[in-house]
Amino acid sequence: MPYQDLRAFLTALKNAGELVDIDRPVALKYDVAKALAKASSMQGPALMFKQTGTDFPLVAGVYGNRRLALMAFEASEKTIHEKVLKAINNPIAPVDLKGKPPCQEVVLTGDAIDVTKLPVPIYSPKDGGPYITAGIVVSENPETGIPDIGNYRFQVHGPKELGVFSAPNHRFGKNMAHATQMGKQLHGALVIGVDPLTMYSCQVQSSDSTNDWFVAGGLRGSPVELAKAISNDMKVPALAEIVIEFTVDTNDQKVEGPLGEYTGYYTPASPKPVAKITAITHRTGAIFQGLLTGKPITENHVLKQIPFESSILRQLQAQFPTISDVSINSSGGVQVYVVIAMKPRYEGEARHAILAAMAGNLHPKWVIAVDPDIDIRNSAEVEWAQSFRVKPSEDVFIVDRTATAPLDPYTNGGYSSSVGIDATKPFGAEFPEVSEVPGWREFDLPEIAKQ
Ligand SMILES: Cc1cc2nc3c(=O)[nH]c(=O)nc-3n(C[C@H](O)[C@H](O)[C@H](O)COP(=O)(O)O)c2cc1C
C-alpha cells in the first residue's frame, strides 16, 4: 500500500530516522531556509519545525534528496524507472471519499479567511514576501472540465490574496488564459500537504487532455480519494492537510516577486494575476509544508527529476525504441540539460532523437546523445564521450530560435537556441576498443575494504 497521506509518510520517515523535530523557535524569515539549505547540503533528513509562532507546525525537506525520493516511491535505483513507467502506463481512476473529508474538519470562509495565519517562510533575502512553495494547484480546463494538478508558487499578498505565476506552457497557465478568453474567472485550489506520490505525480509530463487524478492513482497504485471543495464544484484530495480555494482572473494583477528560483537566480518582480481566496479548509492539527527552492540542488529539483526522466523516456522511446535511458541533470535545473543513452539503428537517428527531445515541453538548451555503455548519471563519463566520440564540426549543431525555458535568466522573454551533441560513436564505422581493466569490480581487495 502506498502512503495514504502526508502523515503516514512522516511517520515512516520518523521511524527511519529521516525526520527530525526542531523544538525551539526558528524564524520563518530566512532561518527556516538556512536550516533547510544546511540539511540539504548534508543530504540530511526532513525537518519538523514545531515552534513557528503560529498555530501550525511546519514540515519541510520532505523531498530533500534522492534517498527520501526512493523511500516515497518504495523503490531502489535499480527499480525506480521501471516502476514509474509501469505506473504511468496503468492509470487508476479517483474515487469520492465517503463521509466527512478530513481536509474539511475546519472550514474558514468570509471574514475568517486569513492565509497570513499559516507559517509561510521567506526563503531568500530578496524574495518579494512569504511564498507557499509546496502546494499543488488543482484547476480545470474551463471548456472540457478536465482537471490538472501541478506545483506552482504563490506569494502571500495579504490575508485573502495570493500572487500567482504559471509559465504559459504549463497547464494551469493555459487554463487561466483559456478562462480569460471565455470571459470567465478560473476556479482553483491550492492544496498543501498530500501523500508523496500524489505530489510526485504533479511532475509527470502528460498531454493536456490527461485527467491528472488518474496519473496520481497510477503512481500510487491505488485511487486518490477526492472530496468536493466548499466554495466551488472542483474536487480536492480529501486527506490533504490544508486546502486554499480561490478564483483567479488574469486581468486582475499585482506585482509578484522576486523569488529565488530553481535556476539558481532570482526571477524579477512583475505584475502577475491575483488569486482571491474563497475558503480555507484544513484538518484538525493541520501540518503546513514548506519546500526550499533556489540554486540546485533543492527539493524542487528532487521532485522533478524522477517523474521528468521517466515521462520523457516514455515519450522518446515511443519513436526511438533503442533509447535505454534519459538523464535530466539537477545542475541544469532538471530542465535545460538532457542526456540520452541510445544505440542508433541508422545513420542520423541520434540527431533525430536529439531534435525530438528539443521539441518537448521541457525546452532544453543542451541535448547530448551517447552510446548505452556511458553512465549518463556520471558527468565525467558524459564528458569523456564528448571528448573522444565527437567531431565538433560534424556532431555539434545549433538549432536557432527555439522556445525558451521561461525562467532561464539569460533567455527570459525571447527566443532561445538549443545545442545538440551527437556523442555516439560514428554509425557503422570501425571504432577503437575501450581500454578498461577487466574484472576490477569483482576483484577482492580486503585491505581497502577494511579501511
Ligand atoms: C516545487 C515546484 C514549484 C513549481 N512552481 C512553478 C510555478 O510557480 N510556475 C510554473 O509555471 N511552474 C512551476 N513548477 C513547474 C511545474 O509544476 C511543472 O513543470 C509541471 O509539470 C507543469 O505542469 P503541466 O505538466 O501540467 O503543464 C514548479 C515545480 C515544482 C517542483
CSV table of C-alpha atoms and ligand atoms in Angstrom, one decimal:
chain,number,residue,atom,x,y,z
A,1,MET,CA,0.0,0.0,0.0
A,2,PRO,CA,1.3,3.5,-0.8
A,3,TYR,CA,1.4,6.2,1.9
A,4,GLN,CA,-2.2,7.3,2.1
A,5,ASP,CA,-1.4,10.8,3.3
A,6,LEU,CA,1.4,13.1,4.3
A,7,ARG,CA,1.1,12.0,7.9
A,8,ALA,CA,1.6,8.3,7.0
A,9,PHE,CA,4.8,9.3,5.1
A,10,LEU,CA,6.0,11.4,8.0
A,11,THR,CA,5.6,8.5,10.4
A,12,ALA,CA,7.6,6.3,8.1
A,13,LEU,CA,10.3,9.0,7.8
A,14,LYS,CA,10.4,9.4,11.6
A,15,ASN,CA,10.7,5.6,12.1
A,16,ALA,CA,13.6,5.6,9.6
A,17,GLY,CA,15.4,8.5,11.4
A,18,GLU,CA,14.7,10.6,8.3
A,19,LEU,CA,12.6,13.3,10.1
A,20,VAL,CA,14.0,15.4,12.9
A,21,ASP,CA,11.9,17.6,15.2
A,22,ILE,CA,13.1,21.1,15.9
A,23,ASP,CA,11.6,22.0,19.2
A,24,ARG,CA,13.0,25.6,19.5
A,25,PRO,CA,11.7,28.7,17.7
A,26,VAL,CA,13.2,29.2,14.3
A,27,ALA,CA,12.3,32.4,12.4
A,28,LEU,CA,10.1,31.9,9.3
A,29,LYS,CA,12.0,34.8,7.8
A,30,TYR,CA,15.3,33.3,6.4
A,31,ASP,CA,16.2,31.0,9.3
A,32,VAL,CA,13.9,28.1,8.2
A,33,ALA,CA,15.5,28.4,4.7
A,34,LYS,CA,19.0,28.4,6.3
A,35,ALA,CA,18.2,25.2,8.2
A,36,LEU,CA,16.8,23.6,5.1
A,37,ALA,CA,19.9,24.5,3.0
A,38,LYS,CA,22.1,23.1,5.7
A,39,ALA,CA,20.2,19.8,5.9
A,40,SER,CA,20.1,19.6,2.1
A,41,SER,CA,23.9,20.1,1.8
A,42,MET,CA,24.3,17.2,4.2
A,43,GLN,CA,21.8,15.0,2.3
A,44,GLY,CA,20.1,15.2,5.6
A,45,PRO,CA,16.6,14.4,7.0
A,46,ALA,CA,13.3,16.3,6.7
A,47,LEU,CA,12.7,18.8,9.5
A,48,MET,CA,9.6,19.4,11.6
A,49,PHE,CA,9.6,23.0,13.0
A,50,LYS,CA,7.3,22.8,16.0
A,51,GLN,CA,7.6,26.4,17.2
A,52,THR,CA,6.6,28.6,14.2
A,53,GLY,CA,4.9,31.5,16.1
A,54,THR,CA,1.6,30.3,14.6
A,55,ASP,CA,-0.9,27.6,15.5
A,56,PHE,CA,0.6,25.3,12.9
A,57,PRO,CA,3.8,23.2,12.8
A,58,LEU,CA,5.9,23.4,9.6
A,59,VAL,CA,7.4,20.4,7.9
A,60,ALA,CA,10.0,20.8,5.1
A,61,GLY,CA,12.7,18.9,3.4
A,62,VAL,CA,10.4,16.0,2.8
A,63,TYR,CA,11.6,15.9,-0.8
A,64,GLY,CA,15.2,17.0,0.1
A,65,ASN,CA,17.2,14.3,-1.5
A,66,ARG,CA,17.2,11.2,-3.7
A,67,ARG,CA,17.2,8.8,-0.7
A,68,LEU,CA,13.9,10.3,0.5
A,69,ALA,CA,12.5,10.2,-3.0
A,70,LEU,CA,13.3,6.5,-3.3
A,71,MET,CA,11.6,6.0,0.1
A,72,ALA,CA,8.5,7.8,-1.2
A,73,PHE,CA,8.4,5.5,-4.3
A,74,GLU,CA,9.3,2.4,-2.2
A,75,ALA,CA,11.8,1.7,-4.9
A,76,SER,CA,15.6,1.4,-5.4
A,77,GLU,CA,17.8,3.0,-8.0
A,78,LYS,CA,17.6,-0.3,-10.0
A,79,THR,CA,13.8,-0.4,-10.0
A,80,ILE,CA,12.7,3.2,-10.0
A,81,HIS,CA,12.2,4.0,-13.7
A,82,GLU,CA,10.6,0.7,-14.4
A,83,LYS,CA,8.2,1.2,-11.5
A,84,VAL,CA,7.3,4.7,-12.6
A,85,LEU,CA,6.9,3.7,-16.3
A,86,LYS,CA,4.6,0.9,-15.3
A,87,ALA,CA,2.6,3.2,-13.1
A,88,ILE,CA,2.2,5.8,-15.9
A,89,ASN,CA,1.0,3.1,-18.3
A,90,ASN,CA,-1.6,1.9,-15.7
A,91,PRO,CA,-3.6,5.0,-14.7
A,92,ILE,CA,-6.2,4.5,-11.9
A,93,ALA,CA,-9.4,6.5,-11.6
A,94,PRO,CA,-10.0,8.6,-8.4
A,95,VAL,CA,-12.9,7.8,-6.0
A,96,ASP,CA,-15.1,10.1,-3.9
A,97,LEU,CA,-14.4,9.7,-0.2
A,98,LYS,CA,-17.4,8.5,1.7
A,99,GLY,CA,-18.2,10.6,4.8
A,100,LYS,CA,-16.8,13.9,6.0
A,101,PRO,CA,-13.4,14.6,4.4
A,102,PRO,CA,-10.6,15.1,6.8
A,103,CYS,CA,-9.3,18.2,4.8
A,104,GLN,CA,-12.6,19.9,5.8
A,105,GLU,CA,-12.6,19.3,9.5
A,106,VAL,CA,-12.1,23.0,9.9
A,107,VAL,CA,-13.8,25.3,7.4
A,108,LEU,CA,-13.0,29.0,7.2
A,109,THR,CA,-15.0,31.3,4.9
A,110,GLY,CA,-15.8,35.1,4.7
A,111,ASP,CA,-14.1,37.1,7.4
A,112,ALA,CA,-12.5,34.0,8.9
A,113,ILE,CA,-10.2,33.6,5.9
A,114,ASP,CA,-6.6,34.7,6.8
A,115,VAL,CA,-3.8,33.0,5.0
A,116,THR,CA,-1.2,35.0,7.0
A,117,LYS,CA,-2.0,32.8,10.0
A,118,LEU,CA,-0.1,29.9,8.3
A,119,PRO,CA,3.6,29.6,8.9
A,120,VAL,CA,4.8,30.6,5.4
A,121,PRO,CA,8.5,31.2,5.3
A,122,ILE,CA,10.5,33.8,3.4
A,123,TYR,CA,13.3,31.8,1.8
A,124,SER,CA,15.7,34.2,0.1
A,125,PRO,CA,16.6,37.8,1.2
A,126,LYS,CA,15.4,39.4,-1.9
A,127,ASP,CA,12.1,37.5,-2.2
A,128,GLY,CA,9.1,39.7,-2.6
A,129,GLY,CA,7.5,38.2,0.5
A,130,PRO,CA,6.5,34.9,2.1
A,131,TYR,CA,6.0,32.1,-0.5
A,132,ILE,CA,3.9,29.0,-0.4
A,133,THR,CA,6.1,26.7,-2.4
A,134,ALA,CA,4.9,23.2,-1.6
A,135,GLY,CA,1.4,23.5,-2.9
A,136,ILE,CA,-0.4,21.6,-5.6
A,137,VAL,CA,-2.8,23.6,-7.7
A,138,VAL,CA,-5.9,21.9,-8.9
A,139,SER,CA,-7.5,23.6,-11.9
A,140,GLU,CA,-9.8,22.5,-14.7
A,141,ASN,CA,-9.9,23.3,-18.4
A,142,PRO,CA,-12.8,25.8,-18.4
A,143,GLU,CA,-14.3,24.2,-21.5
A,144,THR,CA,-13.8,20.5,-21.0
A,145,GLY,CA,-13.6,20.3,-17.2
A,146,ILE,CA,-10.5,18.1,-17.4
A,147,PRO,CA,-8.6,18.5,-14.1
A,148,ASP,CA,-4.9,19.3,-13.9
A,149,ILE,CA,-2.7,19.1,-10.9
A,150,GLY,CA,0.7,20.8,-10.8
A,151,ASN,CA,3.1,22.5,-8.4
A,152,TYR,CA,3.1,26.3,-8.5
A,153,ARG,CA,4.5,29.0,-6.3
A,154,PHE,CA,2.2,31.5,-4.6
A,155,GLN,CA,3.2,34.8,-2.9
A,156,VAL,CA,1.2,35.8,0.1
A,157,HIS,CA,0.0,39.4,-0.7
A,158,GLY,CA,-2.4,39.6,2.2
A,159,PRO,CA,-5.0,37.7,4.3
A,160,LYS,CA,-7.2,36.9,1.3
A,161,GLU,CA,-4.9,37.4,-1.7
A,162,LEU,CA,-2.1,35.4,-3.3
A,163,GLY,CA,0.2,36.3,-6.3
A,164,VAL,CA,0.2,33.6,-9.0
A,165,PHE,CA,2.8,32.6,-11.6
A,166,SER,CA,2.4,30.0,-14.2
A,167,ALA,CA,4.6,29.6,-17.3
A,168,PRO,CA,2.4,29.9,-20.4
A,169,ASN,CA,3.3,26.3,-21.5
A,170,HIS,CA,2.1,24.8,-18.2
A,171,ARG,CA,-1.5,23.7,-17.9
A,172,PHE,CA,-2.5,26.0,-15.0
A,173,GLY,CA,-1.3,28.9,-17.2
A,174,LYS,CA,-3.2,27.5,-20.2
A,175,ASN,CA,-6.4,27.1,-18.1
A,176,MET,CA,-6.1,30.7,-16.8
A,177,ALA,CA,-5.6,32.0,-20.4
A,178,HIS,CA,-8.5,29.9,-21.6
A,179,ALA,CA,-10.8,31.2,-19.0
A,180,THR,CA,-9.8,34.8,-19.8
A,181,GLN,CA,-10.6,34.1,-23.5
A,182,MET,CA,-14.0,32.8,-22.5
A,183,GLY,CA,-14.5,35.9,-20.3
A,184,LYS,CA,-14.6,33.8,-17.1
A,185,GLN,CA,-12.7,33.6,-13.9
A,186,LEU,CA,-11.0,30.3,-13.2
A,187,HIS,CA,-11.6,28.4,-10.0
A,188,GLY,CA,-8.7,26.7,-8.4
A,189,ALA,CA,-7.5,25.1,-5.2
A,190,LEU,CA,-4.0,25.3,-3.7
A,191,VAL,CA,-3.6,22.1,-1.8
A,192,ILE,CA,-0.9,21.7,0.9
A,193,GLY,CA,0.4,18.5,2.5
A,194,VAL,CA,-0.6,15.5,0.4
A,195,ASP,CA,0.8,11.9,0.2
A,196,PRO,CA,4.2,11.9,-1.5
A,197,LEU,CA,3.2,10.1,-4.7
A,198,THR,CA,0.3,12.5,-5.5
A,199,MET,CA,3.0,15.2,-5.0
A,200,TYR,CA,5.4,13.5,-7.4
A,201,SER,CA,2.7,12.8,-9.9
A,202,CYS,CA,2.3,16.6,-10.5
A,203,GLN,CA,5.6,16.4,-12.3
A,204,VAL,CA,4.7,13.6,-14.7
A,205,GLN,CA,4.7,15.1,-18.2
A,206,SER,CA,1.4,14.2,-19.9
A,207,SER,CA,-0.8,15.6,-22.6
A,208,ASP,CA,-3.3,18.5,-21.9
A,209,SER,CA,-6.2,16.0,-22.3
A,210,THR,CA,-5.0,13.9,-19.3
A,211,ASN,CA,-7.0,13.8,-16.2
A,212,ASP,CA,-4.2,14.0,-13.7
A,213,TRP,CA,-6.0,12.2,-10.9
A,214,PHE,CA,-5.6,9.1,-13.0
A,215,VAL,CA,-1.9,9.6,-13.2
A,216,ALA,CA,-1.6,10.1,-9.4
A,217,GLY,CA,-3.7,7.0,-8.9
A,218,GLY,CA,-1.4,5.0,-11.2
A,219,LEU,CA,1.7,6.2,-9.4
A,220,ARG,CA,0.2,5.4,-6.0
A,221,GLY,CA,-1.2,2.0,-7.2
A,222,SER,CA,-4.5,3.0,-5.6
A,223,PRO,CA,-7.1,5.6,-6.2
A,224,VAL,CA,-6.8,9.1,-4.9
A,225,GLU,CA,-9.7,9.9,-2.6
A,226,LEU,CA,-11.4,13.2,-3.5
A,227,ALA,CA,-13.9,15.5,-1.9
A,228,LYS,CA,-15.9,18.4,-3.3
A,229,ALA,CA,-14.5,21.8,-2.5
A,230,ILE,CA,-16.5,24.1,-0.3
A,231,SER,CA,-16.8,27.2,-2.5
A,232,ASN,CA,-16.8,25.7,-6.0
A,233,ASP,CA,-17.6,22.3,-7.7
A,234,MET,CA,-14.0,21.1,-8.1
A,235,LYS,CA,-12.6,18.0,-6.4
A,236,VAL,CA,-9.7,18.2,-4.0
A,237,PRO,CA,-7.6,15.4,-2.2
A,238,ALA,CA,-9.8,14.5,0.8
A,239,LEU,CA,-6.8,13.6,3.0
A,240,ALA,CA,-4.8,16.9,2.4
A,241,GLU,CA,-3.7,18.9,5.4
A,242,ILE,CA,-4.8,22.3,4.1
A,243,VAL,CA,-6.8,23.5,1.0
A,244,ILE,CA,-6.9,27.1,-0.1
A,245,GLU,CA,-9.8,27.6,-2.6
A,246,PHE,CA,-9.6,30.6,-4.9
A,247,THR,CA,-10.7,32.3,-8.1
A,248,VAL,CA,-8.3,34.0,-10.4
A,249,ASP,CA,-8.8,36.5,-13.2
A,250,THR,CA,-5.7,37.2,-15.3
A,251,ASN,CA,-6.9,40.8,-15.9
A,252,ASP,CA,-6.6,41.5,-12.1
A,253,GLN,CA,-2.8,41.8,-11.5
A,254,LYS,CA,-0.4,42.9,-8.8
A,255,VAL,CA,3.4,43.0,-8.6
A,256,GLU,CA,4.7,39.5,-7.7
A,257,GLY,CA,8.3,38.5,-7.0
A,258,PRO,CA,11.2,38.5,-6.9
A,259,LEU,CA,11.7,34.9,-6.0
A,260,GLY,CA,14.9,32.8,-5.8
A,261,GLU,CA,14.0,30.2,-8.3
A,262,TYR,CA,15.1,26.7,-9.4
A,263,THR,CA,17.5,28.1,-12.0
A,264,GLY,CA,19.6,29.4,-9.0
A,265,TYR,CA,18.7,33.0,-9.9
A,266,TYR,CA,16.1,35.5,-8.7
A,267,THR,CA,13.2,35.9,-11.1
A,268,PRO,CA,12.3,39.7,-11.2
A,269,ALA,CA,9.2,41.2,-9.9
A,270,SER,CA,6.5,41.9,-12.4
A,271,PRO,CA,2.7,42.3,-12.4
A,272,LYS,CA,1.0,38.8,-12.3
A,273,PRO,CA,-2.5,37.5,-11.7
A,274,VAL,CA,-4.0,37.7,-8.2
A,275,ALA,CA,-5.8,34.7,-6.7
A,276,LYS,CA,-8.7,35.7,-4.4
A,277,ILE,CA,-9.2,33.2,-1.6
A,278,THR,CA,-12.8,32.0,-1.3
A,279,ALA,CA,-12.3,29.4,1.5
A,280,ILE,CA,-9.6,27.8,3.6
A,281,THR,CA,-10.2,24.3,4.9
A,282,HIS,CA,-7.9,22.1,7.0
A,283,ARG,CA,-7.5,19.0,9.1
A,284,THR,CA,-7.6,19.3,12.8
A,285,GLY,CA,-4.0,19.8,13.9
A,286,ALA,CA,-3.0,20.6,10.3
A,287,ILE,CA,0.7,20.5,9.3
A,288,PHE,CA,1.8,23.2,6.9
A,289,GLN,CA,4.5,22.2,4.4
A,290,GLY,CA,7.5,24.2,3.2
A,291,LEU,CA,9.8,23.5,0.3
A,292,LEU,CA,13.2,25.0,-0.5
A,293,THR,CA,13.8,26.3,-4.0
A,294,GLY,CA,16.9,28.1,-5.4
A,295,LYS,CA,20.3,27.1,-6.7
A,296,PRO,CA,20.4,23.4,-7.5
A,297,ILE,CA,20.1,21.0,-5.8
A,298,THR,CA,16.9,21.8,-3.8
A,299,GLU,CA,13.6,20.0,-3.1
A,300,ASN,CA,12.3,21.5,-6.3
A,301,HIS,CA,14.9,19.5,-8.3
A,302,VAL,CA,14.4,16.3,-6.4
A,303,LEU,CA,10.6,16.5,-7.0
A,304,LYS,CA,11.0,16.9,-10.8
A,305,GLN,CA,13.8,14.5,-11.6
A,306,ILE,CA,12.3,11.0,-11.3
A,307,PRO,CA,8.9,11.9,-12.9
A,308,PHE,CA,10.5,14.0,-15.7
A,309,GLU,CA,13.1,11.3,-16.6
A,310,SER,CA,10.5,8.6,-16.7
A,311,SER,CA,8.0,10.5,-18.7
A,312,ILE,CA,10.5,11.9,-21.2
A,313,LEU,CA,12.0,8.4,-21.6
A,314,ARG,CA,8.5,7.1,-22.3
A,315,GLN,CA,7.8,9.8,-24.9
A,316,LEU,CA,11.1,9.3,-26.7
A,317,GLN,CA,11.1,5.5,-26.6
A,318,ALA,CA,7.7,5.5,-28.5
A,319,GLN,CA,9.6,6.9,-31.5
A,320,PHE,CA,13.2,5.7,-30.8
A,321,PRO,CA,12.9,2.3,-29.1
A,322,THR,CA,16.7,1.9,-28.7
A,323,ILE,CA,16.8,4.7,-26.2
A,324,SER,CA,17.6,2.9,-23.0
A,325,ASP,CA,17.8,5.8,-20.5
A,326,VAL,CA,17.4,9.6,-20.2
A,327,SER,CA,19.1,11.8,-17.6
A,328,ILE,CA,17.9,15.3,-16.8
A,329,ASN,CA,20.5,16.8,-14.7
A,330,SER,CA,19.8,18.8,-11.5
A,331,SER,CA,22.6,21.2,-12.4
A,332,GLY,CA,20.5,22.3,-15.4
A,333,GLY,CA,17.5,22.9,-13.1
A,334,VAL,CA,16.1,19.4,-14.2
A,335,GLN,CA,15.2,21.1,-17.4
A,336,VAL,CA,17.8,22.6,-19.8
A,337,TYR,CA,20.4,19.8,-19.9
A,338,VAL,CA,19.3,16.4,-21.1
A,339,VAL,CA,21.4,13.3,-21.8
A,340,ILE,CA,20.1,10.4,-23.9
A,341,ALA,CA,21.6,6.9,-24.0
A,342,MET,CA,20.8,5.1,-27.2
A,343,LYS,CA,22.1,2.7,-29.8
A,344,PRO,CA,21.3,4.3,-33.1
A,345,ARG,CA,19.8,1.9,-35.7
A,346,TYR,CA,20.7,4.0,-38.7
A,347,GLU,CA,22.9,7.0,-39.6
A,348,GLY,CA,21.3,10.2,-38.3
A,349,GLU,CA,18.9,8.6,-35.8
A,350,ALA,CA,20.7,10.1,-32.8
A,351,ARG,CA,20.3,13.5,-34.3
A,352,HIS,CA,16.6,12.9,-34.8
A,353,ALA,CA,16.3,11.8,-31.2
A,354,ILE,CA,18.1,14.9,-30.0
A,355,LEU,CA,15.7,17.1,-32.1
A,356,ALA,CA,12.7,15.3,-30.6
A,357,ALA,CA,13.9,16.0,-27.1
A,358,MET,CA,14.5,19.6,-28.0
A,359,ALA,CA,10.9,19.9,-29.2
A,360,GLY,CA,9.5,18.5,-25.9
A,361,ASN,CA,7.8,20.7,-23.2
A,362,LEU,CA,11.0,21.0,-21.2
A,363,HIS,CA,12.5,23.3,-23.8
A,364,PRO,CA,16.1,22.1,-23.1
A,365,LYS,CA,19.1,24.1,-24.2
A,366,TRP,CA,21.5,21.2,-24.3
A,367,VAL,CA,20.7,17.7,-25.6
A,368,ILE,CA,23.5,15.1,-25.7
A,369,ALA,CA,23.2,11.6,-27.1
A,370,VAL,CA,25.7,8.9,-26.0
A,371,ASP,CA,26.0,5.2,-26.5
A,372,PRO,CA,24.5,2.9,-23.9
A,373,ASP,CA,27.9,2.0,-22.4
A,374,ILE,CA,28.1,5.5,-21.0
A,375,ASP,CA,26.8,6.0,-17.4
A,376,ILE,CA,24.6,9.1,-18.2
A,377,ARG,CA,24.3,10.0,-14.5
A,378,ASN,CA,28.1,10.3,-14.2
A,379,SER,CA,29.1,13.6,-15.8
A,380,ALA,CA,32.7,12.5,-16.1
A,381,GLU,CA,31.6,9.7,-18.4
A,382,VAL,CA,29.4,12.0,-20.5
A,383,GLU,CA,32.4,14.5,-20.8
A,384,TRP,CA,34.6,11.5,-21.8
A,385,ALA,CA,32.1,10.7,-24.6
A,386,GLN,CA,32.0,14.3,-25.7
A,387,SER,CA,35.8,14.4,-25.6
A,388,PHE,CA,36.5,11.3,-27.8
A,389,ARG,CA,33.4,10.4,-29.7
A,390,VAL,CA,32.6,13.9,-31.1
A,391,LYS,CA,34.0,15.7,-34.2
A,392,PRO,CA,32.7,19.1,-33.4
A,393,SER,CA,32.1,20.3,-37.0
A,394,GLU,CA,30.0,17.2,-37.7
A,395,ASP,CA,28.4,16.2,-34.4
A,396,VAL,CA,27.6,19.5,-32.7
A,397,PHE,CA,24.7,21.6,-34.1
A,398,ILE,CA,22.7,24.6,-33.0
A,399,VAL,CA,19.0,24.9,-33.6
A,400,ASP,CA,18.2,28.6,-33.6
A,401,ARG,CA,15.0,30.3,-32.3
A,402,THR,CA,13.8,27.5,-30.1
A,403,ALA,CA,11.3,28.2,-27.3
A,404,THR,CA,13.0,29.3,-24.1
A,405,ALA,CA,12.6,27.8,-20.7
A,406,PRO,CA,10.5,30.7,-19.3
A,407,LEU,CA,12.6,31.3,-16.2
A,408,ASP,CA,16.0,30.9,-17.8
A,409,PRO,CA,17.7,34.2,-16.7
A,410,TYR,CA,19.6,34.6,-19.9
A,411,THR,CA,16.9,34.0,-22.5
A,412,ASN,CA,13.9,35.2,-20.5
A,413,GLY,CA,11.3,36.7,-22.7
A,414,GLY,CA,12.7,35.9,-26.1
A,415,TYR,CA,13.7,33.0,-28.3
A,416,SER,CA,16.5,30.7,-27.2
A,417,SER,CA,18.6,28.3,-29.2
A,418,SER,CA,19.5,24.7,-28.5
A,419,VAL,CA,22.7,22.8,-28.8
A,420,GLY,CA,22.7,19.2,-29.9
A,421,ILE,CA,25.7,17.0,-29.5
A,422,ASP,CA,25.8,13.6,-31.0
A,423,ALA,CA,28.4,11.9,-28.9
A,424,THR,CA,27.5,8.4,-30.1
A,425,LYS,CA,30.2,6.5,-32.0
A,426,PRO,CA,30.2,7.1,-35.7
A,427,PHE,CA,27.5,4.9,-37.2
A,428,GLY,CA,28.7,1.8,-39.0
A,429,ALA,CA,32.3,2.7,-38.8
A,430,GLU,CA,35.1,0.9,-37.0
A,431,PHE,CA,35.9,2.5,-33.6
A,432,PRO,CA,38.8,1.7,-31.3
A,433,GLU,CA,38.0,-0.7,-28.5
A,434,VAL,CA,37.6,0.8,-25.0
A,435,SER,CA,40.6,0.0,-22.8
A,436,GLU,CA,39.5,-0.7,-19.3
A,437,VAL,CA,41.0,-3.1,-16.8
A,438,PRO,CA,38.7,-6.1,-16.9
A,439,GLY,CA,37.2,-7.7,-13.8
A,440,TRP,CA,38.2,-4.9,-11.4
A,441,ARG,CA,34.7,-4.6,-9.9
A,442,GLU,CA,34.7,-8.2,-8.8
A,443,PHE,CA,38.3,-8.2,-7.7
A,444,ASP,CA,38.7,-9.0,-4.0
A,445,LEU,CA,40.8,-6.3,-2.2
A,446,PRO,CA,40.1,-6.7,1.6
A,447,GLU,CA,43.0,-4.3,2.5
A,448,ILE,CA,40.9,-1.4,1.2
A,449,ALA,CA,37.5,-2.6,2.1
A,450,LYS,CA,38.7,-2.8,5.8
A,451,GLN,CA,39.7,0.9,5.9
B,1,LIG,C1,8.2,22.9,-6.2
B,1,LIG,C2,7.8,23.3,-7.6
B,1,LIG,C3,7.3,24.6,-7.8
B,1,LIG,C4,6.9,25.0,-9.1
B,1,LIG,N1,6.4,26.2,-9.3
B,1,LIG,C5,6.1,26.6,-10.6
B,1,LIG,C6,5.5,27.9,-10.8
B,1,LIG,O1,5.3,28.7,-9.9
B,1,LIG,N2,5.1,28.1,-12.1
B,1,LIG,C7,5.2,27.3,-13.1
B,1,LIG,O2,4.8,27.6,-14.2
B,1,LIG,N3,5.8,26.0,-12.9
B,1,LIG,C8,6.2,25.7,-11.7
B,1,LIG,N4,6.7,24.4,-11.5
B,1,LIG,C9,6.9,23.5,-12.6
B,1,LIG,C10,5.6,22.8,-12.9
B,1,LIG,O3,4.9,22.4,-11.8
B,1,LIG,C11,5.9,21.5,-13.8
B,1,LIG,O4,6.7,21.8,-14.8
B,1,LIG,C12,4.6,20.8,-14.2
B,1,LIG,O5,5.0,19.7,-14.9
B,1,LIG,C13,3.8,21.7,-15.2
B,1,LIG,O6,2.5,21.1,-15.2
B,1,LIG,P1,1.9,20.6,-16.6
B,1,LIG,O7,2.8,19.4,-17.0
B,1,LIG,O8,0.6,20.2,-16.1
B,1,LIG,O9,1.9,21.7,-17.6
B,1,LIG,C14,7.1,24.0,-10.2
B,1,LIG,C15,7.6,22.8,-9.9
B,1,LIG,C16,8.0,22.4,-8.7
B,1,LIG,C17,8.5,21.0,-8.4
